Short mmCIF file of C-alpha atoms and ligand atoms in Angstrom, two decimals:
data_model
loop_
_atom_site.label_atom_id
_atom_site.label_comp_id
_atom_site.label_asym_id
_atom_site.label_seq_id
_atom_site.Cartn_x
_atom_site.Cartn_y
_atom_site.Cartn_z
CA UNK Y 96 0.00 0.00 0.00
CA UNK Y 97 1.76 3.30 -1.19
CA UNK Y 98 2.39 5.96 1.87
CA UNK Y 99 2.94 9.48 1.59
CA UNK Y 100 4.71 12.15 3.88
CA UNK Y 101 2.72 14.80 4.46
CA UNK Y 102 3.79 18.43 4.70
CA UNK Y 103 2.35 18.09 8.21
CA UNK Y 104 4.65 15.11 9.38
CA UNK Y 105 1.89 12.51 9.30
CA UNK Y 106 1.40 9.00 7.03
CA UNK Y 107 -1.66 8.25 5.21
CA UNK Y 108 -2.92 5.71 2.80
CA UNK Y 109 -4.94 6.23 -0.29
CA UNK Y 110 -6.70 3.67 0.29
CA UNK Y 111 -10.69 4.83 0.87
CA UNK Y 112 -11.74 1.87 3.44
CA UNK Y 113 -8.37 2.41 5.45
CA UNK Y 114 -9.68 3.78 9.27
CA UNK Y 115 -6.39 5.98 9.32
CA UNK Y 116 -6.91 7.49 5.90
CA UNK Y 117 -6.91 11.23 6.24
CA UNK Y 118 -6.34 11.66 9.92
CA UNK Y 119 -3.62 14.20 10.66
CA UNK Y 120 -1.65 12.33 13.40
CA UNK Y 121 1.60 11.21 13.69
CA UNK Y 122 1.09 7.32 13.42
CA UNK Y 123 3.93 4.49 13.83
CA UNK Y 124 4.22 2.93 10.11
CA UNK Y 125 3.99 -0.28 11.74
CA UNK Y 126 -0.09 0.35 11.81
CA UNK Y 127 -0.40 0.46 7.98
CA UNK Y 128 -1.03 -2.66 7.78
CA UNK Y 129 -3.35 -3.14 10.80
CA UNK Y 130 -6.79 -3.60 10.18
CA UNK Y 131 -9.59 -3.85 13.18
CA UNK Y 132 -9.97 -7.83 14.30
CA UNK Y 133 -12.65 -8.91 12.22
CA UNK Y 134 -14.22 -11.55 14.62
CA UNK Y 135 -14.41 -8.80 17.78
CA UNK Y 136 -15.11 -5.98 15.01
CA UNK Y 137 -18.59 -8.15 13.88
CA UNK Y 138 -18.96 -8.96 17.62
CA UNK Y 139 -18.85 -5.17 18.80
CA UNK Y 140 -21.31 -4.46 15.68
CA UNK Y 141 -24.14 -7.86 16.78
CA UNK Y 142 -24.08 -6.10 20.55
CA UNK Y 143 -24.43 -2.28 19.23
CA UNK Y 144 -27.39 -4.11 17.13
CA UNK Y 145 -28.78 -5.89 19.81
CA UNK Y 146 -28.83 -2.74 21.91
CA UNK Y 147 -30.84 -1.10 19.07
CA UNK Y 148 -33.42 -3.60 19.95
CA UNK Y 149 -33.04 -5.51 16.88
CA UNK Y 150 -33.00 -9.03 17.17
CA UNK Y 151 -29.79 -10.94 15.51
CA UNK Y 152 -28.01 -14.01 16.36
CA UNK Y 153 -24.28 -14.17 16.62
CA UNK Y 154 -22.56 -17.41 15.37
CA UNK Y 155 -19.81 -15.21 14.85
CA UNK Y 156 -17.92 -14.43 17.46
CA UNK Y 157 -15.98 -17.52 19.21
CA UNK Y 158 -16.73 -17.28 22.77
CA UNK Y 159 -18.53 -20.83 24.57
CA UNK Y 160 -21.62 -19.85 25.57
CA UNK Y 161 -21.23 -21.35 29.09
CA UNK Y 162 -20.79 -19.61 32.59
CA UNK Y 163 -17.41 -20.10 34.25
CA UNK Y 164 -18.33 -23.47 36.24
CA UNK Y 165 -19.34 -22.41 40.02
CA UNK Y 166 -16.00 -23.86 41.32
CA UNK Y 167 -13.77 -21.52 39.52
CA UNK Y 168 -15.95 -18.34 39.36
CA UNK Y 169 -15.83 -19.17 43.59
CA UNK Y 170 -12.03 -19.25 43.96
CA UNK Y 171 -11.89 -15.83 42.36
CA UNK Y 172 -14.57 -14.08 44.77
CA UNK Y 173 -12.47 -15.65 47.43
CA UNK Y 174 -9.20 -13.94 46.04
CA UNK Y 175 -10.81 -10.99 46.69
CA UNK Y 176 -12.44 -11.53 50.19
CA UNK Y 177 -8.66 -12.49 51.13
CA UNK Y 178 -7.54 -9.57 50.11
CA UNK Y 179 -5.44 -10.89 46.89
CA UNK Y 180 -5.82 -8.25 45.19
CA UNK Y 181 -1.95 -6.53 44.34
CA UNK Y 182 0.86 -7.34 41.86
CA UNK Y 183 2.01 -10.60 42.00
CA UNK Y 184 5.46 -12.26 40.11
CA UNK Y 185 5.87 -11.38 37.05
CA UNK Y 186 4.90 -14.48 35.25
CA UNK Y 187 2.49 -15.47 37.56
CA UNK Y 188 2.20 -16.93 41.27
CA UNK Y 189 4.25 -19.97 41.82
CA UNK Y 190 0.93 -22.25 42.79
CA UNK Y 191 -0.60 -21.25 38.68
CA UNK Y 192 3.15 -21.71 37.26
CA UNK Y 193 3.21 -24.59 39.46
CA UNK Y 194 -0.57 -25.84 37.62
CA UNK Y 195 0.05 -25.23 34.46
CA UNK Y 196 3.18 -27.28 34.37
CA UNK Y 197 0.55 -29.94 36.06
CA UNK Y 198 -1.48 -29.57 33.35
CA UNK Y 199 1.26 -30.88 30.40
CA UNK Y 200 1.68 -34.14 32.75
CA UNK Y 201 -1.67 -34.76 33.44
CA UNK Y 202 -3.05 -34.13 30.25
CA UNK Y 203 0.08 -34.92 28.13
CA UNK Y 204 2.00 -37.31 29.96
CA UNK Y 205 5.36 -34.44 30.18
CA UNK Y 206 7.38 -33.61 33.03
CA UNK Y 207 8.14 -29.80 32.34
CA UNK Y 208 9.34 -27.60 35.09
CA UNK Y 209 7.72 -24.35 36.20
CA UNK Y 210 10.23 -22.48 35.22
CA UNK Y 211 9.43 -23.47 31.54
CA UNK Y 212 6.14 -21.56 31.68
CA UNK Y 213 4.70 -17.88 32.04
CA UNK Y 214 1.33 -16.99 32.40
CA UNK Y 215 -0.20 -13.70 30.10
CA UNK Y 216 -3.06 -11.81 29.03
CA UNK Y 217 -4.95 -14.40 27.21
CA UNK Y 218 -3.37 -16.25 24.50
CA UNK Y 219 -3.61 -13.24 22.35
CA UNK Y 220 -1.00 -11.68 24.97
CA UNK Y 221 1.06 -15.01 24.75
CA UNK Y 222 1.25 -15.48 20.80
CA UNK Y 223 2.65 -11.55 20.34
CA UNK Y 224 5.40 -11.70 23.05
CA UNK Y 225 6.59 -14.55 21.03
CA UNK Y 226 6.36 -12.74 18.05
CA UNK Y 227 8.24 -9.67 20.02
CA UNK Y 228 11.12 -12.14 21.27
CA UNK Y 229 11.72 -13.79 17.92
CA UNK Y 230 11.44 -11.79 15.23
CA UNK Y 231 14.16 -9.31 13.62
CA UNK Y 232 12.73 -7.21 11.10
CA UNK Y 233 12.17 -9.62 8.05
CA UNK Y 234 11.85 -12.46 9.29
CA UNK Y 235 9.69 -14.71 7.93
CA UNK Y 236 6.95 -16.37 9.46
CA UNK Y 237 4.89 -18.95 7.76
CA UNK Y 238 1.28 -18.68 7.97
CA UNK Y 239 -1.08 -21.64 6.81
CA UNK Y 240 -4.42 -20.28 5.15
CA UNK Y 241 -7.05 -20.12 6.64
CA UNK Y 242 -5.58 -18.61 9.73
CA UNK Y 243 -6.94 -17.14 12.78
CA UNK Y 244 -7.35 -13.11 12.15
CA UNK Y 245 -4.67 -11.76 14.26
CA UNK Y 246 -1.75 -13.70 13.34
CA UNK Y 247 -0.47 -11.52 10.08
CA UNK Y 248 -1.50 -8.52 12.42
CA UNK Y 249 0.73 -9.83 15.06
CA UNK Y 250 3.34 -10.39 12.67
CA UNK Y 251 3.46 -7.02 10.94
CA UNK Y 252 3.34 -5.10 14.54
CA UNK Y 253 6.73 -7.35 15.18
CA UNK Y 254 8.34 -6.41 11.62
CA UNK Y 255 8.12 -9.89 10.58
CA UNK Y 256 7.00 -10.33 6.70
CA UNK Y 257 3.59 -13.09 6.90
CA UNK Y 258 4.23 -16.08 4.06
CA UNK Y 259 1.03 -17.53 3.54
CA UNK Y 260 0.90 -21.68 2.38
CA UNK Y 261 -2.38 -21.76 1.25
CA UNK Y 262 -4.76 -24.97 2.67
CA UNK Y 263 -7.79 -25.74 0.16
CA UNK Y 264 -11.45 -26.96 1.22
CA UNK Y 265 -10.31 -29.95 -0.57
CA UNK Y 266 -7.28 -30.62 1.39
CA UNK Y 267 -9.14 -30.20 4.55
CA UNK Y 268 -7.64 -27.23 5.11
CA UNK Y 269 -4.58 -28.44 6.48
CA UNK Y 270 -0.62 -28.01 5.02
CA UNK Y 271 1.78 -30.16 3.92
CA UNK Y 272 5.17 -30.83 4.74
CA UNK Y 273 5.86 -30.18 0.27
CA UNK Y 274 4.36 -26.63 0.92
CA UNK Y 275 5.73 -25.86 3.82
CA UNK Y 276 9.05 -26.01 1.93
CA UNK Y 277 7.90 -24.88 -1.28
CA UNK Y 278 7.57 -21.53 0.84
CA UNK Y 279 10.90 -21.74 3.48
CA UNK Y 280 13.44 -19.60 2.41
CA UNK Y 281 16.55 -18.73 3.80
CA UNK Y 282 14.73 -15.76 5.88
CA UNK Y 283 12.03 -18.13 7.27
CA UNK Y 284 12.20 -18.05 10.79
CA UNK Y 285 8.55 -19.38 12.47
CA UNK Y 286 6.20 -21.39 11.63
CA UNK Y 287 2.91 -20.92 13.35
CA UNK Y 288 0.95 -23.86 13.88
CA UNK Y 289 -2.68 -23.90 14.96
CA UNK Y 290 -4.61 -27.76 15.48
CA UNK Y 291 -7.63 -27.78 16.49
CA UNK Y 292 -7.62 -24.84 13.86
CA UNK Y 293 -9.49 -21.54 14.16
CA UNK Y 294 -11.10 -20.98 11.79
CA UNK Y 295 -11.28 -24.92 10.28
CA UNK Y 296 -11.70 -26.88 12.99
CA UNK Y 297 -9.43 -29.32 11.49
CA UNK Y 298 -6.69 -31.46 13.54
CA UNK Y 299 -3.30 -32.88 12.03
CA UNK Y 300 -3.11 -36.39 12.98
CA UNK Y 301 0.11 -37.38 15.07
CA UNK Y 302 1.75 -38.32 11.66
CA UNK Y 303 1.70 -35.45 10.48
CA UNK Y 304 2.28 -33.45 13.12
CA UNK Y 305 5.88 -35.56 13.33
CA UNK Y 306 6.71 -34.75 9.87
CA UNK Y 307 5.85 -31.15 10.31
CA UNK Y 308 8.07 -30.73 13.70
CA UNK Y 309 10.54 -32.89 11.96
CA UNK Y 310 10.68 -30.72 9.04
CA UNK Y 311 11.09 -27.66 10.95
CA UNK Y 312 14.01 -28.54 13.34
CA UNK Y 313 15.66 -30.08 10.08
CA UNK Y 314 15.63 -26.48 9.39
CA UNK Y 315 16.46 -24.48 11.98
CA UNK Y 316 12.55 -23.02 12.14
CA UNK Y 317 10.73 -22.33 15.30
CA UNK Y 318 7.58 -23.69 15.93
CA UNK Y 319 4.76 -21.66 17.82
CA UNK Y 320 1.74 -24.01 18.42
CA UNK Y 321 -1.05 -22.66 19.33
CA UNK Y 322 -3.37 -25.11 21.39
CA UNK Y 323 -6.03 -22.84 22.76
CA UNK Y 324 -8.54 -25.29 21.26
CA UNK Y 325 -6.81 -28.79 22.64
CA UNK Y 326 -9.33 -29.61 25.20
CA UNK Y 327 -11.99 -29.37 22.27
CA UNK Y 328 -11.55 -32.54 19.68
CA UNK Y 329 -13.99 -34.47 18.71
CA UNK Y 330 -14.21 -38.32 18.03
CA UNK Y 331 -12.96 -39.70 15.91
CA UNK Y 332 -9.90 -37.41 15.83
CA UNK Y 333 -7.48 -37.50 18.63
CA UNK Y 334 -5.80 -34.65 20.91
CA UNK Y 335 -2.40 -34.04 19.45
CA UNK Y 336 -0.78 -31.22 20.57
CA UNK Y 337 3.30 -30.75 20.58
CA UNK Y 338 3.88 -31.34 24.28
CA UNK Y 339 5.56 -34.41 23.44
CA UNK Y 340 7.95 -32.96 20.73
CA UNK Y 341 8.91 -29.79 22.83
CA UNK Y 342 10.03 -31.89 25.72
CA UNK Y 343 12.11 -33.42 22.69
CA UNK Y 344 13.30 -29.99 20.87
CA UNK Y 345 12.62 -27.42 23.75
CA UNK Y 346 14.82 -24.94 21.68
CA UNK Y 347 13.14 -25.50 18.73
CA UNK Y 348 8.85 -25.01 19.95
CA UNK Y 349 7.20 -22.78 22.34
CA UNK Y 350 3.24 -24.07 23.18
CA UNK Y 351 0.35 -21.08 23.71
CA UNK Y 352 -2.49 -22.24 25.52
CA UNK Y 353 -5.23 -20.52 28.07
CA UNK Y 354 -8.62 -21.16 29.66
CA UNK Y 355 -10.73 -19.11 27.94
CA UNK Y 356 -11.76 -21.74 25.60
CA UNK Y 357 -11.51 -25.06 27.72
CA UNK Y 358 -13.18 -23.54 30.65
CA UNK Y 359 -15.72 -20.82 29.46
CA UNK Y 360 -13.22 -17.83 30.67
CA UNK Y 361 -12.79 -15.88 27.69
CA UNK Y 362 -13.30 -12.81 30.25
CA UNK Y 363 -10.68 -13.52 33.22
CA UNK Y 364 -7.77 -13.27 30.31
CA UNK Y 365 -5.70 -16.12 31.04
CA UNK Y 366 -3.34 -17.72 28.47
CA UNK Y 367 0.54 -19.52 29.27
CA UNK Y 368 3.48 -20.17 27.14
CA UNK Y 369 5.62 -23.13 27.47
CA UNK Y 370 9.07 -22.87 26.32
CA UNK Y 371 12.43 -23.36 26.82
CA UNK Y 372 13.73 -21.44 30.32
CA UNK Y 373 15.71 -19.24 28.03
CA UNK Y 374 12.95 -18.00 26.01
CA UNK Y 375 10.75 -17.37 29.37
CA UNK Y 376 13.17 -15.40 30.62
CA UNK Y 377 12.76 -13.01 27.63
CA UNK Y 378 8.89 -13.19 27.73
CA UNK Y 379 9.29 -12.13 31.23
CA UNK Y 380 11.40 -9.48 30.64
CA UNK Y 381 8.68 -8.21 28.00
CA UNK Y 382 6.28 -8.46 29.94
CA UNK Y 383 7.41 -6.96 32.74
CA UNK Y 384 8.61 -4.07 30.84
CA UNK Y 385 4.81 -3.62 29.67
CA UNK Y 386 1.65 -5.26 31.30
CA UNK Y 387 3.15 -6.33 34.35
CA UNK Y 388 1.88 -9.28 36.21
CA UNK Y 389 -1.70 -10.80 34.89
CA UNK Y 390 -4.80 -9.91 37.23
CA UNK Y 391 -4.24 -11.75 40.50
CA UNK Y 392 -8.03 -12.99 40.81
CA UNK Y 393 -7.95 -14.16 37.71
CA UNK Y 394 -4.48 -16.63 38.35
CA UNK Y 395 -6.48 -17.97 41.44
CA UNK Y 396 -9.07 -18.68 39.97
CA UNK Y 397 -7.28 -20.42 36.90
CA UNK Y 398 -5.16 -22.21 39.50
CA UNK Y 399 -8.63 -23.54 41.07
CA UNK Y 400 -10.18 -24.69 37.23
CA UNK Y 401 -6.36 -26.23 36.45
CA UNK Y 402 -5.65 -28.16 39.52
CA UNK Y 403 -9.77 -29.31 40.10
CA UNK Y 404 -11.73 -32.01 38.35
CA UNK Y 405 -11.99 -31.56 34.70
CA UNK Y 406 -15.70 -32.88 34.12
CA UNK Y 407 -16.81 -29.53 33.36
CA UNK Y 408 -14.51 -29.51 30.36
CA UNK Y 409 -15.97 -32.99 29.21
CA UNK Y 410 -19.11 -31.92 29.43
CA UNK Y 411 -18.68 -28.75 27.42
CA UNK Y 412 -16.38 -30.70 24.50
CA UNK Y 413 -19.87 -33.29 24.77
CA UNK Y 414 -22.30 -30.14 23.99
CA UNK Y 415 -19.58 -28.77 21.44
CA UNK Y 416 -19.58 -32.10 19.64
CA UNK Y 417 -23.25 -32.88 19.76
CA UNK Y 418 -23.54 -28.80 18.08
CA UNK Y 419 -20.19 -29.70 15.76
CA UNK Y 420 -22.66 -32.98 14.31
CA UNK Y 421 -26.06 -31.50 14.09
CA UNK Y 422 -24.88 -28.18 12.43
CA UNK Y 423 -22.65 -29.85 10.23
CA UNK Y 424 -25.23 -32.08 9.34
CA UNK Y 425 -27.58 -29.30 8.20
CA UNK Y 426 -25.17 -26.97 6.52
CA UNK Y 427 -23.03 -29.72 4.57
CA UNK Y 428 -26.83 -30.91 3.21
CA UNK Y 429 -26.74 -27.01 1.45
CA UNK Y 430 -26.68 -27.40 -2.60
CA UNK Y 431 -23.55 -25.56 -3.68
CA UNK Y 432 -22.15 -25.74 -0.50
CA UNK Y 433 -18.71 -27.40 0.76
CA UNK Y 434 -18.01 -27.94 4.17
CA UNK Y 435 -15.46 -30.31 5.95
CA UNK Y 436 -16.53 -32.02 8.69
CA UNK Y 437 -14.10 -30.45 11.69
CA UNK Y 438 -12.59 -32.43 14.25
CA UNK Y 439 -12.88 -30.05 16.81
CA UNK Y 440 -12.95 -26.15 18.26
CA UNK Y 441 -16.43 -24.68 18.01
CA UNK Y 442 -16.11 -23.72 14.37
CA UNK Y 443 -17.84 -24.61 10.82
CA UNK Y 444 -15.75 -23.42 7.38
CA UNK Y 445 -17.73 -23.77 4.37
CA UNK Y 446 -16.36 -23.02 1.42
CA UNK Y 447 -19.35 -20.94 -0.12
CA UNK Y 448 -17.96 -19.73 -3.56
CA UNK Y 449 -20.79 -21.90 -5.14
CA UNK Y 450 -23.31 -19.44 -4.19
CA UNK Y 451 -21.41 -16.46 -5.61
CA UNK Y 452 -23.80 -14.58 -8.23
CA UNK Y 453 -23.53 -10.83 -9.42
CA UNK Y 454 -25.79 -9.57 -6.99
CA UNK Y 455 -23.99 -11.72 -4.13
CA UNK Y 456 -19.86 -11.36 -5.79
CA UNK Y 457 -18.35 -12.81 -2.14
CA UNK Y 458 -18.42 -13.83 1.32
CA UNK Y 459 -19.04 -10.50 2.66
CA UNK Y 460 -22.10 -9.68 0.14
CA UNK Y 461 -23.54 -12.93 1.43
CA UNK Y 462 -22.74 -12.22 4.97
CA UNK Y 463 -24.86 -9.03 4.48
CA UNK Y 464 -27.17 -10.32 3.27
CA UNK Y 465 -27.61 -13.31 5.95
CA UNK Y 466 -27.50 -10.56 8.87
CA UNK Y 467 -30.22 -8.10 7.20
CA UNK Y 468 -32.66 -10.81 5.80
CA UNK Y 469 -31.65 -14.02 8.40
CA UNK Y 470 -30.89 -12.00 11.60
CA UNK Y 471 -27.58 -13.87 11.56
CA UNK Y 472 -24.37 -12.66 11.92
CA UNK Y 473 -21.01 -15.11 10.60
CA UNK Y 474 -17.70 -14.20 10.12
CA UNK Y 475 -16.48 -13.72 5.99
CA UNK Y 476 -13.56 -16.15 5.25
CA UNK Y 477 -11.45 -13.13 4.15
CA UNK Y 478 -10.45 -12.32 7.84
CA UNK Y 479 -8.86 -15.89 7.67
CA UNK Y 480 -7.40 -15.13 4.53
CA UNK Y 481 -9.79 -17.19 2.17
CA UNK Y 482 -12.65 -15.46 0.58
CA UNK Y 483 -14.72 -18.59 -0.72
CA UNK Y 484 -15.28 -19.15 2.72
CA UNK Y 485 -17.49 -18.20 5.91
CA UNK Y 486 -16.79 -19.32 9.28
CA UNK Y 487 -19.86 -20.26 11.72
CA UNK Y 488 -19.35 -20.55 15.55
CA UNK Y 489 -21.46 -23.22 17.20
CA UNK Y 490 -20.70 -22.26 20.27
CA UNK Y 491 -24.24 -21.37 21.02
CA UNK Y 492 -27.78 -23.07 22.41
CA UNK Y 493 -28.76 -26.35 20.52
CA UNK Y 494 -31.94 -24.42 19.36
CA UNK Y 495 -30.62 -20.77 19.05
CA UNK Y 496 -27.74 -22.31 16.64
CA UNK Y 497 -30.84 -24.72 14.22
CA UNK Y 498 -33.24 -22.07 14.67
CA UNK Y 499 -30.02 -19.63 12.82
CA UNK Y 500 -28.91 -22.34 10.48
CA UNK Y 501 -32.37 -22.60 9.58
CA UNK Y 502 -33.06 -19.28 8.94
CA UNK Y 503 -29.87 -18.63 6.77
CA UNK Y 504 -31.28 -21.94 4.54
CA UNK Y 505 -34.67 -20.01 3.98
CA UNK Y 506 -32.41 -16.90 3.12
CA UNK Y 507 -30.16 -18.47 0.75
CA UNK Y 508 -32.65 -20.92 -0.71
CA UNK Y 509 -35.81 -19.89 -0.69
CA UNK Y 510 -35.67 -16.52 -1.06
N1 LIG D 747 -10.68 -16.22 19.04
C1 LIG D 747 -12.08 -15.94 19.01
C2 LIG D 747 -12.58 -15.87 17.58
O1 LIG D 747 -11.86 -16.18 16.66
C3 LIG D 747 -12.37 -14.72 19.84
C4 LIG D 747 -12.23 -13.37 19.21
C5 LIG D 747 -10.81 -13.02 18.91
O2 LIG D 747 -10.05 -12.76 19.85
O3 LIG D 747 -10.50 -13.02 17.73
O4 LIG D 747 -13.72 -15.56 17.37
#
């Protein structure tokens, strides 16, 4: 996008849709290639409609529609009726640091030490640092398409360059080891990896997540997994998250999870890295030097839901999966309409091209469309980097998501 200096020492675009075009401010560069988050920008624009009074469902935003279970929500009121309410060590309390390495043995059978992890902001929080503490200006990072929205933004804010290996409908929306190196160059320095996938739902078998991992330390390229979606596969597929290779290469793959996802706490912002001691010591210094410690209630509290019993988890993945197989049911019966069946997250990706006419050129036409005459709000592929697509979240009521899915058939079909 071409930039011009300004007699009045500002940067603007000539782009027309750009939100900084024409505003005389003195901007970092770095934003030009920033847009707005297109899954919280639909989200902020369902809530400004429902406080209009008009009635819309969201299947857009990705956010489980359950409360916090009772046990967890409880250990945060009692952080603050003891008073635990100041900053705490930088990358958490030593009891959460302490859980979360729990969590990799329990769950994945690893013996990390605390010392290898550092709680943050949400994943979102997690995935950047990384970004921050890796990157030189050009770097490469590989990207597989679709990806989730913020990951080029992320990228770009860290003066890495985003490669993109593109992942077709076809191909189940997941990369191969032959494009992965089709793309690696001798500036390729990350490769972000993302199973259960947001926005596909799809999950790389263990076979393939060896060749991947083995393909990468072959070549010197660091591996950032993100697992926020681990606790949600669904059967047949199988959990297979990198635990097991980064006890293996610890130099070589850092591991992003939180709880927003596995325990319905999108709100209480907690995420962790696992990496190699080295590399924690440099997210700590980062984030010392600019959020400071994560909120304290919010650590006991995820100490509480890491450290309890986990049948509130498998109950959630059972709604998720019983939504994942009656929604998938319905929208992969649509004429023109291609949809994968996922193998977990809370996500549908259909590629929708076949229902492209004049009057309806791409996913966002049809996305207008389905919120004006459906009441339903989805998310356009484009934000994840593939425009035949839209992405539904079924993270919603059995008969709030049919009654939608319905309602978008009569739109599109019927109308
Ligand atoms: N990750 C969720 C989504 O893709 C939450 C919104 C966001 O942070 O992007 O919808």
């Amino acid at each position: 996008m071409p930039i011009y200096r300004t007699g009045r020492t500002c940067y603007f675009t000539e782009s027309p849709t750009h939100p900084y075009r024409g505003i005389f401010m003195h901007f970092s560069r770095k934003m030009m290639n920033i847009k707005p988050s297109a899954t919280l920008a639909i989200n902020a624009k369902v809530l400004e409609l429902k406080a209009r009074g008009v009635s819309v469902t969201s299947l857009a935003v990705g956010e489980p529609d359950f409360p916090t279970p009772e046990h967890i929500r409880e250990a945060g009121i009692q952080a603050i009726r003891d008073g635990f309410t100041r900053y705490t060590a930088v990358p958490g309390i030593p009891e959460l640091r302490e859980a979360i390495a729990e969590y990799f043995r329990r769950i994945y059978g690893v013996n990390p030490s605390p010392d290898c992890t550092i709680a943050s902001n949400g994943g979102k929080q997690s995935l950047y640092n990384l970004f921050l503490a890796l990157l030189n200006p050009g770097d490469e990072v590989l990207i597989p398409v679709p990806y989730w929205v913020s990951y080029p933004a992320m990228v770009y804010l860290c003066q890495g360059v985003p490669v993109y290996v593109r992942a077709t409908s076809a191909q189940h929306f997941k990369i191969t080891v032959d494009q992965l190196e089709q793309n690696r160059t001798e500036k390729t320095r990350i490769l972000i990896f993302n199973s259960p996938s947001n926005p596909s739902g799809s999950c790389y078998t263990e076979e393939e997540c060896a060749a991947i991992v083995q393909w990468a330390v072959q070549h010197n390229i660091f591996i950032i997994s993100d697992e926020i979606y681990d606790q949600l596969v669904y059967e047949p597929a199988k959990p297979t998250g990198l635990a097991v290779w980064w006890e293996r290469y610890p130099e070589h793959i850092a591991i992003v999870n939180g709880l927003a996802k596995s325990f319905a706490m999108t709100g209480w912002r907690v995420g962790y890295t696992l990496a190699d001691p080295s590399l924690i010591k440099i997210l700590n210094q980062i984030t010392g030097q600019t959020t400071a410690n994560i909120c304290s209630i919010a650590q006991k509290a995820a100490v509480a839901a890491l450290t309890g019993s986990y049948d509130c988890v498998a109950s959630m993945r059972e709604a998720f999966q019983r939504r994942r197989d009656m929604s998938w049911k319905e929208v992969s019966s649509w004429k023109n309409v291609f949809c994968p069946k996922p193998d977990g997250a809370f996500y549908l990706f259909a590629d929708i091209s076949g229902l492209y006419t004049e009057a309806l050129p791409d996913a966002t036409a049809v996305c207008s469309m389905l919120l004006e005459k459906a009441g339903v709000a989805l998310v356009p592929g484009d934000a994840f980097g593939d425009p035949a697509c839209v992405r539904f979240s079924y993270a919603v009521a059995d008969d709030v998501l049919m009654d939608a899915l319905h309602r978008i058939r009569k739109a599109l079909y019927e109308a």
